[in-house]
Coordinates of C-alpha atoms in Angstrom, one line a residue:
X1 CA 0.2 0.2 -0.1
X2 CA 1.7 3.3 -1.1
X3 CA 1.7 6.7 -0.2
X4 CA -0.7 8.9 -2.1
X5 CA -2.5 5.9 -3.0
X6 CA -5.8 8.2 -2.8
X7 CA -4.5 10.5 -5.9
X8 CA -5.0 7.4 -8.6
X9 CA -7.2 5.0 -6.9
X10 CA -10.4 3.4 -7.9
X11 CA -12.8 3.0 -4.9
X12 CA -15.6 1.2 -5.1
X13 CA -18.6 2.3 -2.9
X14 CA -20.3 -0.5 -1.0
X15 CA -23.9 0.0 0.2
X16 CA -24.2 -2.3 3.1
X17 CA -27.9 -3.1 2.8
X18 CA -27.5 -4.1 -0.4
X19 CA -24.1 -5.7 -1.1
X20 CA -24.3 -9.2 0.7
X21 CA -26.5 -10.7 3.3
X22 CA -24.6 -13.4 5.2
X23 CA -27.2 -14.2 8.0
X24 CA -30.2 -14.6 5.4
X25 CA -32.8 -12.0 7.0
X26 CA -32.9 -9.9 3.9
X27 CA -30.6 -7.1 4.8
X28 CA -27.0 -6.8 3.9
X29 CA -24.2 -6.9 6.9
X30 CA -20.1 -7.0 7.6
X31 CA -19.8 -10.5 7.6
X32 CA -21.4 -10.8 3.9
X33 CA -19.2 -7.6 2.8
X34 CA -16.2 -9.5 4.3
X35 CA -17.2 -13.1 2.3
X36 CA -17.1 -10.7 -0.8
X37 CA -13.7 -9.0 -0.4
X38 CA -11.9 -11.6 -3.1
X39 CA -14.3 -10.5 -5.8
X40 CA -13.6 -6.9 -4.9
X41 CA -9.8 -8.0 -4.7
X42 CA -10.2 -9.4 -8.4
X43 CA -12.2 -6.3 -9.7
X44 CA -9.0 -4.6 -8.8
X45 CA -10.4 -1.7 -6.7
X46 CA -7.9 0.4 -4.3
X47 CA -10.3 0.9 -2.0
X48 CA -13.7 0.4 -0.7
X49 CA -16.3 3.4 0.6
X50 CA -18.8 2.0 3.4
X51 CA -22.4 3.8 3.6
X52 CA -23.3 4.0 7.3
X53 CA -23.2 0.9 9.0
X54 CA -23.7 2.6 12.6
X55 CA -26.4 2.0 15.2
X56 CA -29.5 3.8 13.9
X57 CA -33.5 3.4 13.8
X58 CA -32.7 3.4 9.9
X59 CA -35.3 6.2 9.3
X60 CA -33.0 7.4 6.4
X61 CA -31.0 3.8 5.5
X62 CA -28.4 4.3 8.2
X63 CA -27.7 8.3 7.7
X64 CA -29.9 8.8 10.9
X65 CA -26.9 7.6 13.2
X66 CA -28.1 7.2 17.3
X67 CA -24.5 5.9 18.0
X68 CA -21.5 7.0 16.0
X69 CA -19.4 4.1 18.0
X70 CA -21.6 1.1 17.7
X71 CA -22.5 -1.3 14.5
X72 CA -26.4 -1.7 14.2
X73 CA -27.1 -5.0 15.1
X74 CA -28.6 -5.3 11.7
X75 CA -25.1 -5.4 10.2
X76 CA -23.4 -7.4 12.9
X77 CA -20.8 -6.1 16.0
X78 CA -17.7 -4.3 16.3
X79 CA -15.9 -7.7 16.0
X80 CA -17.4 -8.2 12.5
X81 CA -16.2 -4.8 11.4
X82 CA -12.6 -5.6 12.8
X83 CA -12.8 -8.7 10.8
X84 CA -13.9 -7.3 7.5
X85 CA -11.3 -4.5 7.8
X86 CA -8.3 -7.2 8.6
X87 CA -9.8 -9.2 5.5
X88 CA -9.6 -6.0 3.0
X89 CA -6.7 -5.0 4.6
X90 CA -5.0 -8.4 3.6
X91 CA -6.2 -8.2 0.4
X92 CA -4.3 -4.9 0.0
X93 CA -7.8 -3.2 0.0
X94 CA -8.2 0.2 2.0
X95 CA -11.4 1.1 3.6
X96 CA -13.0 4.6 4.0
X97 CA -15.8 5.0 6.3
X98 CA -19.1 7.0 6.3
X99 CA -19.3 10.0 8.5
X100 CA -22.4 12.1 9.1
X101 CA -22.1 15.2 11.1
X102 CA -24.4 17.8 9.8
X103 CA -27.2 15.8 11.7
X104 CA -28.1 12.9 14.2
X105 CA -30.7 10.7 14.8
X106 CA -33.5 11.9 16.9
X107 CA -32.9 8.5 18.9
X108 CA -29.3 9.7 19.9
X109 CA -28.9 10.1 23.5
X110 CA -28.1 13.9 23.0
X111 CA -31.4 14.5 21.2
X112 CA -33.6 12.7 23.6
X113 CA -31.6 14.7 26.4
X114 CA -32.2 17.9 24.8
X115 CA -36.2 17.1 24.9
X116 CA -36.0 16.0 28.4
X117 CA -34.0 19.2 29.7
X118 CA -36.2 21.6 27.9
X119 CA -35.4 25.5 26.6
X120 CA -32.4 26.8 27.3
X121 CA -30.8 24.4 28.3
X122 CA -26.9 23.1 27.5
X123 CA -28.4 20.2 26.2
X124 CA -30.4 21.7 23.6
X125 CA -27.6 24.2 22.7
X126 CA -26.1 21.3 20.9
X127 CA -28.8 21.4 18.0
X128 CA -30.8 24.2 16.7
X129 CA -34.0 25.0 18.9
X130 CA -36.1 27.9 18.2
X131 CA -39.1 29.4 20.2
X132 CA -42.6 29.1 18.8
X133 CA -44.4 32.7 18.3
X134 CA -47.1 32.7 20.1
X135 CA -48.7 35.2 17.8
X136 CA -47.9 32.7 14.7
X137 CA -47.8 29.4 16.2
X138 CA -47.8 27.7 12.9
X139 CA -45.2 29.6 11.4
X140 CA -41.6 28.2 11.5
X141 CA -38.6 30.2 12.5
X142 CA -37.5 30.5 8.6
X143 CA -38.7 29.6 5.5
X144 CA -36.0 26.7 4.9
X145 CA -37.3 23.6 3.2
X146 CA -36.4 20.0 3.9
X147 CA -34.0 18.3 1.0
X148 CA -36.6 15.3 1.5
X149 CA -39.9 17.7 0.8
X150 CA -42.0 19.7 3.5
X151 CA -40.7 22.3 5.9
X152 CA -37.0 22.0 7.8
X153 CA -38.6 22.6 11.1
X154 CA -40.6 20.3 13.4
X155 CA -42.6 21.2 16.7
X156 CA -41.1 19.3 20.0
X157 CA -43.4 17.2 21.6
X158 CA -44.7 19.9 24.2
X159 CA -45.3 22.4 21.3
X160 CA -43.3 24.8 23.0
X161 CA -40.1 24.9 20.9
X162 CA -39.1 24.2 16.8
X163 CA -36.3 22.0 15.8
X164 CA -34.0 22.1 12.6
X165 CA -33.6 19.5 10.5
X166 CA -32.2 19.8 6.8
X167 CA -33.5 16.4 5.9
X168 CA -36.2 14.1 8.0
X169 CA -38.1 15.1 11.1
X170 CA -36.0 12.3 12.5
X171 CA -32.6 13.6 11.4
X172 CA -31.7 17.2 13.8
X173 CA -29.2 19.4 12.7
X174 CA -26.1 19.5 15.2
X175 CA -25.3 23.2 16.0
X176 CA -21.6 23.7 15.1
X177 CA -21.4 27.1 17.1
X178 CA -21.3 24.4 20.2
X179 CA -17.9 23.6 21.3
X180 CA -19.1 19.9 22.6
X181 CA -19.8 19.1 19.3
X182 CA -16.4 19.9 17.7
X183 CA -15.0 17.5 20.6
X184 CA -17.3 15.0 19.8
X185 CA -16.6 14.7 16.4
X186 CA -12.8 14.7 17.0
X187 CA -13.1 12.0 19.6
X188 CA -15.3 9.8 16.9
X189 CA -12.6 10.1 14.1
X190 CA -10.0 9.0 16.6
X191 CA -12.2 6.1 17.3
X192 CA -12.3 4.9 14.0
X193 CA -8.9 5.8 13.2
X194 CA -7.6 3.6 16.4
X195 CA -9.6 0.6 14.8
X196 CA -7.3 1.1 11.5
X197 CA -9.9 2.6 9.1
X198 CA -8.1 4.6 6.3
X199 CA -10.2 7.9 6.0
X200 CA -13.7 9.1 6.0
X201 CA -16.3 10.1 3.6
X202 CA -18.1 13.1 5.1
X203 CA -21.9 13.5 4.7
X204 CA -23.4 16.6 3.6
X205 CA -19.6 18.2 3.9
X206 CA -21.2 21.5 3.1
X207 CA -23.6 21.6 5.3
X208 CA -22.8 21.8 9.1
X209 CA -22.6 25.6 9.4
X210 CA -25.2 27.7 9.2
X211 CA -25.4 31.8 8.6
X212 CA -25.7 33.6 11.7
X213 CA -29.4 34.4 12.6
X214 CA -30.7 31.8 10.3
X215 CA -32.2 34.1 7.8
X216 CA -34.8 33.1 5.1
X217 CA -33.8 32.2 1.7
X218 CA -34.7 33.8 -1.4
X219 CA -37.7 32.2 -3.1
X220 CA -39.6 29.6 -1.4
X221 CA -36.9 28.3 0.7
X222 CA -36.5 25.1 -1.3
X223 CA -32.8 24.4 -1.9
X224 CA -32.0 21.0 -3.8
X225 CA -29.5 18.8 -2.5
X226 CA -28.1 17.8 -6.1
X227 CA -26.7 21.1 -7.7
X228 CA -27.9 23.2 -5.3
X229 CA -26.9 26.5 -5.2
X230 CA -25.1 28.5 -2.0
X231 CA -27.9 29.3 0.6
X232 CA -27.9 30.3 4.6
X233 CA -27.4 26.8 5.3
X234 CA -25.3 25.2 2.3
X235 CA -21.7 26.1 1.4
X236 CA -21.0 28.5 4.2
X237 CA -17.8 29.5 4.6
X238 CA -17.6 28.4 8.3
X239 CA -17.1 24.7 7.3
X240 CA -13.8 25.3 6.1
X241 CA -12.6 26.3 9.6
X242 CA -14.1 22.9 10.7
X243 CA -12.1 20.9 8.4
X244 CA -8.9 23.0 9.1
X245 CA -9.1 21.4 13.3
X246 CA -10.0 18.0 11.4
X247 CA -6.9 18.0 9.4
X248 CA -4.1 17.8 12.4
X249 CA -5.9 14.8 13.7
X250 CA -5.9 12.6 10.5
X251 CA -2.3 13.2 10.3
X252 CA -1.6 12.0 13.6
X253 CA -1.8 8.7 12.2
X254 CA 1.0 6.6 9.9
X255 CA -0.7 5.2 6.7
X256 CA -1.9 8.3 4.5
X257 CA -5.4 8.4 5.5
X258 CA -7.8 10.6 3.9
X259 CA -11.0 12.8 3.7
X260 CA -13.4 13.0 1.2
X261 CA -16.1 15.8 1.1
X262 CA -19.7 15.1 -0.2
X263 CA -19.7 18.9 -1.2
X264 CA -22.5 20.3 -3.4
X265 CA -21.4 23.3 -4.5
X266 CA -22.5 25.8 -7.5
X267 CA -18.8 26.0 -9.0
X268 CA -15.9 24.2 -9.9
X269 CA -14.2 27.1 -7.7
X270 CA -16.1 26.6 -4.6
X271 CA -15.6 23.1 -4.5
X272 CA -11.7 23.6 -4.8
X273 CA -11.7 25.6 -1.5
X274 CA -12.7 22.4 0.6
X275 CA -9.1 21.1 -1.0
X276 CA -6.9 23.5 0.3
X277 CA -3.6 22.0 1.7
X278 CA -4.7 22.0 5.4
X279 CA -8.2 20.9 4.8
X280 CA -9.9 17.9 2.9
X281 CA -7.5 15.4 0.5
X282 CA -10.9 14.7 -2.0
X283 CA -13.9 16.1 -2.9
X284 CA -16.5 14.3 -5.1
X285 CA -17.2 16.2 -8.7
X286 CA -20.7 15.6 -9.2
X287 CA -20.8 17.5 -12.5
X288 CA -20.5 14.2 -14.7
X289 CA -23.6 13.0 -12.6
X290 CA -25.5 16.1 -13.9
X291 CA -24.3 16.4 -17.3
X292 CA -25.9 14.7 -20.2
X293 CA -24.1 12.4 -22.5
X294 CA -22.7 14.8 -24.9
X295 CA -18.6 15.6 -26.2
X296 CA -19.5 19.2 -25.0
X297 CA -20.9 19.0 -21.7
X298 CA -18.1 16.2 -20.5
X299 CA -15.3 18.3 -21.9
X300 CA -16.6 21.2 -20.0
X301 CA -16.5 19.5 -16.4
X302 CA -13.3 17.8 -16.8
X303 CA -11.8 21.0 -18.0
X304 CA -13.3 22.9 -15.2
X305 CA -12.5 20.1 -12.8
X306 CA -8.7 19.9 -13.7
X307 CA -8.0 23.5 -13.9
X308 CA -9.5 24.1 -10.7
X309 CA -7.5 21.5 -8.7
X310 CA -4.4 21.9 -10.4
X311 CA -4.0 25.4 -8.7
X312 CA -4.5 23.7 -5.1
X313 CA -2.5 20.5 -6.0
X314 CA -5.8 18.0 -5.2
X315 CA -6.3 15.3 -7.2
X316 CA -9.4 15.2 -9.5
X317 CA -12.2 12.7 -9.1
X318 CA -14.7 11.1 -11.4
X319 CA -17.7 9.5 -10.5
X320 CA -21.1 8.5 -12.4
X321 CA -23.5 6.6 -10.1
X322 CA -23.9 6.2 -6.3
X323 CA -26.4 5.8 -3.6
X324 CA -28.4 8.8 -4.0
X325 CA -28.9 9.2 -8.1
X326 CA -30.4 7.1 -10.7
X327 CA -28.0 4.7 -12.2
X328 CA -26.2 6.0 -15.0
X329 CA -27.2 2.7 -17.2
X330 CA -30.9 4.4 -17.1
X331 CA -30.2 8.1 -17.2
X332 CA -28.3 7.6 -20.8
X333 CA -31.1 5.3 -21.9
X334 CA -31.6 1.9 -20.5
X335 CA -31.4 -0.8 -22.4
X336 CA -28.6 -1.7 -25.0
X337 CA -28.0 1.9 -25.5
X338 CA -28.1 3.1 -21.9
X339 CA -25.3 0.2 -21.2
X340 CA -23.2 1.0 -24.3
X341 CA -23.0 4.7 -23.2
X342 CA -22.3 3.9 -19.7
X343 CA -19.4 1.6 -20.6
X344 CA -18.1 4.4 -23.1
X345 CA -18.6 6.7 -19.8
X346 CA -16.6 4.5 -17.3
X347 CA -13.9 3.8 -19.7
X348 CA -13.5 7.5 -20.6
X349 CA -13.2 7.9 -16.6
X350 CA -10.8 5.3 -16.1
X351 CA -8.3 7.0 -19.0
X352 CA -8.7 10.4 -17.1
X353 CA -5.9 11.5 -14.2
X354 CA -7.3 11.3 -11.0
X355 CA -9.6 9.4 -8.7
X356 CA -12.5 7.4 -10.0
X357 CA -15.5 6.0 -7.9
X358 CA -17.5 3.1 -8.9
X359 CA -20.7 2.6 -7.4
X360 CA -21.8 -1.4 -6.5
X361 CA -23.4 -2.9 -9.2
X362 CA -22.4 -0.4 -12.0
X363 CA -19.6 -3.4 -13.0
X364 CA -22.5 -5.4 -14.0
X365 CA -24.3 -3.2 -15.9
X366 CA -27.4 -2.8 -13.4
X367 CA -30.1 -0.4 -14.1
X368 CA -32.4 1.5 -12.2
X369 CA -35.3 -0.2 -10.5
X370 CA -38.2 2.6 -11.7
X371 CA -41.2 0.3 -10.8
X372 CA -40.9 -0.8 -7.2
X373 CA -44.6 -1.3 -5.2
X374 CA -45.1 1.7 -2.9
X375 CA -45.6 -0.6 -0.3
X376 CA -42.0 -1.8 -0.2
X377 CA -40.4 1.8 -0.5
X378 CA -38.3 3.4 2.5
X379 CA -36.7 6.4 1.5
X380 CA -37.9 9.3 3.4
X381 CA -38.4 11.7 0.1
X382 CA -40.9 9.3 -0.8
X383 CA -43.2 9.7 2.4
X384 CA -42.4 13.6 2.4
X385 CA -43.4 14.2 -0.5
X386 CA -46.4 12.2 -0.6
X387 CA -45.3 9.7 -3.4
X388 CA -44.6 12.8 -6.0
X389 CA -41.0 12.1 -5.6
X390 CA -40.4 8.2 -5.6
X391 CA -36.9 8.5 -4.0
X392 CA -33.7 6.9 -4.3
X393 CA -35.1 3.3 -3.7
X394 CA -34.4 2.2 -7.2
X395 CA -30.6 2.4 -7.1
X396 CA -30.3 0.8 -3.6
X397 CA -32.2 -2.6 -4.6
X398 CA -29.7 -5.8 -3.5
X399 CA -27.2 -6.9 -6.0
X400 CA -27.6 -10.4 -8.0
X401 CA -24.9 -12.9 -7.1
X402 CA -26.1 -16.0 -8.8
X403 CA -28.8 -16.7 -11.3
X404 CA -31.2 -18.7 -9.1
X405 CA -32.3 -18.2 -5.5
X406 CA -34.8 -15.9 -3.6
X407 CA -32.4 -13.0 -4.0
X408 CA -30.4 -14.1 -6.8
X409 CA -27.4 -15.1 -4.6
X410 CA -27.5 -11.6 -2.1
X411 CA -28.6 -14.0 0.6
X412 CA -30.9 -17.0 1.5
X413 CA -33.6 -15.3 1.8
X414 CA -35.8 -12.6 -0.2
X415 CA -33.8 -9.1 -0.2
X416 CA -35.4 -5.8 1.8
X417 CA -36.0 -4.5 -1.7
X418 CA -37.1 -7.0 -4.7
X419 CA -35.0 -7.6 -7.8
X420 CA -36.5 -7.1 -11.2
X421 CA -36.9 -9.4 -13.9
X422 CA -33.9 -9.7 -16.1
X423 CA -30.9 -9.4 -13.4
X424 CA -30.4 -13.2 -13.0
X425 CA -28.6 -12.7 -16.5
X426 CA -26.8 -9.4 -14.8
X427 CA -25.4 -11.9 -11.8
X428 CA -22.0 -11.9 -11.0
X429 CA -22.4 -15.7 -11.7
X430 CA -23.7 -14.6 -15.1
X431 CA -20.8 -12.5 -16.1
X432 CA -18.1 -14.1 -14.4
X433 CA -15.5 -15.4 -17.1
X434 CA -18.1 -14.6 -19.9
X435 CA -16.3 -12.6 -22.9
X436 CA -17.9 -9.1 -23.4
X437 CA -19.7 -9.3 -20.1
X438 CA -19.5 -5.8 -18.4
X439 CA -18.1 -7.2 -15.5
X440 CA -14.9 -8.7 -18.0
X441 CA -15.1 -5.1 -19.4
X442 CA -14.6 -3.5 -16.0
X443 CA -12.2 -5.9 -14.8
X444 CA -9.9 -5.2 -18.0
X445 CA -10.4 -1.6 -17.6
X446 CA -9.4 -1.2 -14.3
X447 CA -6.3 -3.6 -15.0
X448 CA -5.3 -1.5 -18.1
X449 CA -5.8 1.7 -16.1
X450 CA -3.2 1.0 -13.6
X451 CA -0.3 -0.8 -16.5
X452 CA -0.8 2.4 -18.3
X453 CA -0.7 5.2 -15.8
X454 CA -2.2 8.7 -16.9
X455 CA 0.2 11.6 -16.5
X456 CA -1.9 14.4 -17.5
X457 CA -4.5 15.5 -20.3
X458 CA -4.1 16.8 -23.7
X459 CA -7.1 17.3 -26.1
X460 CA -6.9 16.3 -29.6
X461 CA -8.7 17.1 -32.8
X462 CA -12.0 16.1 -32.3
X463 CA -12.7 12.8 -34.8
X464 CA -16.1 13.9 -35.5
X465 CA -19.5 15.8 -34.6
X466 CA -20.3 15.0 -30.6
X467 CA -16.8 13.0 -30.1
X468 CA -13.9 13.8 -28.6
X469 CA -10.1 12.4 -28.2
X470 CA -7.3 13.1 -25.8
X471 CA -4.1 11.9 -24.9
X472 CA -3.3 10.7 -21.2
X473 CA 0.2 10.3 -21.3
X474 CA 0.1 6.8 -21.7
X475 CA -3.0 6.1 -23.9
X476 CA -5.2 8.1 -26.6
X477 CA -8.8 8.0 -25.5
X478 CA -11.5 8.5 -28.3
X479 CA -15.3 8.9 -27.2
X480 CA -18.1 8.9 -29.7
X481 CA -21.1 10.5 -27.6
X482 CA -23.2 10.7 -31.0
X483 CA -25.4 8.2 -32.6
X484 CA -23.5 7.5 -35.8
X485 CA -20.1 6.0 -36.0
X486 CA -17.1 8.5 -36.3
X487 CA -13.6 7.7 -38.4
X488 CA -10.7 6.7 -36.4
X489 CA -8.3 8.0 -39.2
X490 CA -5.1 9.7 -37.7
X491 CA -5.3 7.6 -34.9
X492 CA -3.3 4.2 -34.7
X493 CA -1.5 2.4 -32.4
X494 CA -1.9 -1.3 -30.9
X495 CA -6.1 -1.0 -29.6
X496 CA -5.8 -2.0 -25.5
X497 CA -9.7 -1.6 -24.9
X498 CA -12.7 -1.1 -26.5
X499 CA -16.2 -0.8 -25.0
X500 CA -18.0 -1.8 -28.5
X501 CA -16.3 -3.7 -31.6
X502 CA -14.5 -1.7 -33.9
X503 CA -16.1 -1.9 -37.6
X504 CA -13.7 -1.2 -40.6
X505 CA -12.0 1.6 -38.8
X506 CA -14.9 3.3 -37.3
X507 CA -15.8 3.7 -33.7
X508 CA -19.6 2.5 -32.9
X509 CA -22.0 5.1 -31.5
X510 CA -21.9 5.5 -27.5
X511 CA -18.5 3.8 -27.4
X512 CA -15.1 4.3 -26.6
X513 CA -11.5 3.0 -27.6
X514 CA -7.8 3.3 -25.7
X515 CA -4.8 3.3 -28.3
X516 CA -1.8 2.8 -26.7
X517 CA 0.9 5.1 -27.1

């Protein structure tokens, strides 16, 4: 495990609920993840990012943390965590864990103590409480709206105060103006670093600090989490002071450990501020998640990321899917067209300098499940919007490991969400060793990326409309975003990898190719 591994790593996101179920209860667990470490090692990834596994009532799939130092019994025990971590390290795979510092669960001991202590108490100062106005008892303190829909304020059971929650009402926002909150999270960082984790992905890294006085936002107070603009509660400059106190903590530990920010900002320039040398190591670049499958849009996003990160010496990050967004196979058109474009986009990302994130199941070509029955949905977005927004359950369906079984090898019982028709043929068993499968394509692409490391990016002449080409110092990558084949005249060298079969020197629609330099 080399130093600065995180500057060019391939990092695989594991969503524990939906990865592998070892005990047959329909919910993924840490023992299940441990059992699949050999699969991940064969895939060739350098690190895992684990979504939350902490003790939680699971109102928001674990992003409502009741105890930051305990494992939720659904997932196992601390011993299970240690065994999984040891197995990953033995396989040469690092482990990044989720940290949720913007809010806790309403079942957290701090919040329960706050409700028991009453207005004006030191316990309530750990969160954002405001008095109910007797003249306007149904009007919240400001016009902020929850990202999950509805007001961002809920009354306490006694009706005397409101409390703030930018997400579900079961997720009260912590008050980062309180020194106790700072001390607690530094202690939490050390708890997991002492156990040997290799870093933290910081959930809602742009949301912890609120503007003084909690002023109204413009308009109706609604702010989208994805693609958000700055607001009184997102991307406030004060968050950077927090990270400047965290960086010395992680640097106390050997092993080149890192922080990764989930920071939705309104520009690449604002995102780059999180990456200054005394703050965080990486910040997710979601521009390609938001971009249509277009040469112009992809090139614009790539140029902005490279330009802004170069000035501060931080690695670029590239991602197409995660647990919060529709799978890119479906965004790009679903069916054969969507899958072809998804493979091309992945091959493009793996040719770029920097870090690539892979969301579990995308290496199988899994599509978004859009037709889940209402009765199985769990995303609070669905309930807070009365079903107007279906939420994120469709990208969280348990992944298929085998061609048969009640949950296609996810476990010995049906999974917590049902798998759709057609996923048996997309299972690991079906794709493993099968020429032309998406899984084998990912394995080959990741291996070639490591053998032919990018050292930079130089744009070459475009081979056609809605297509582009670049030289990364080791390979020439050509991507056709269009609906018609493009010629490859002028591009020569050994073909290392093509996401679709080349025909008479032409690159098919929605495909990519690498030429060895």
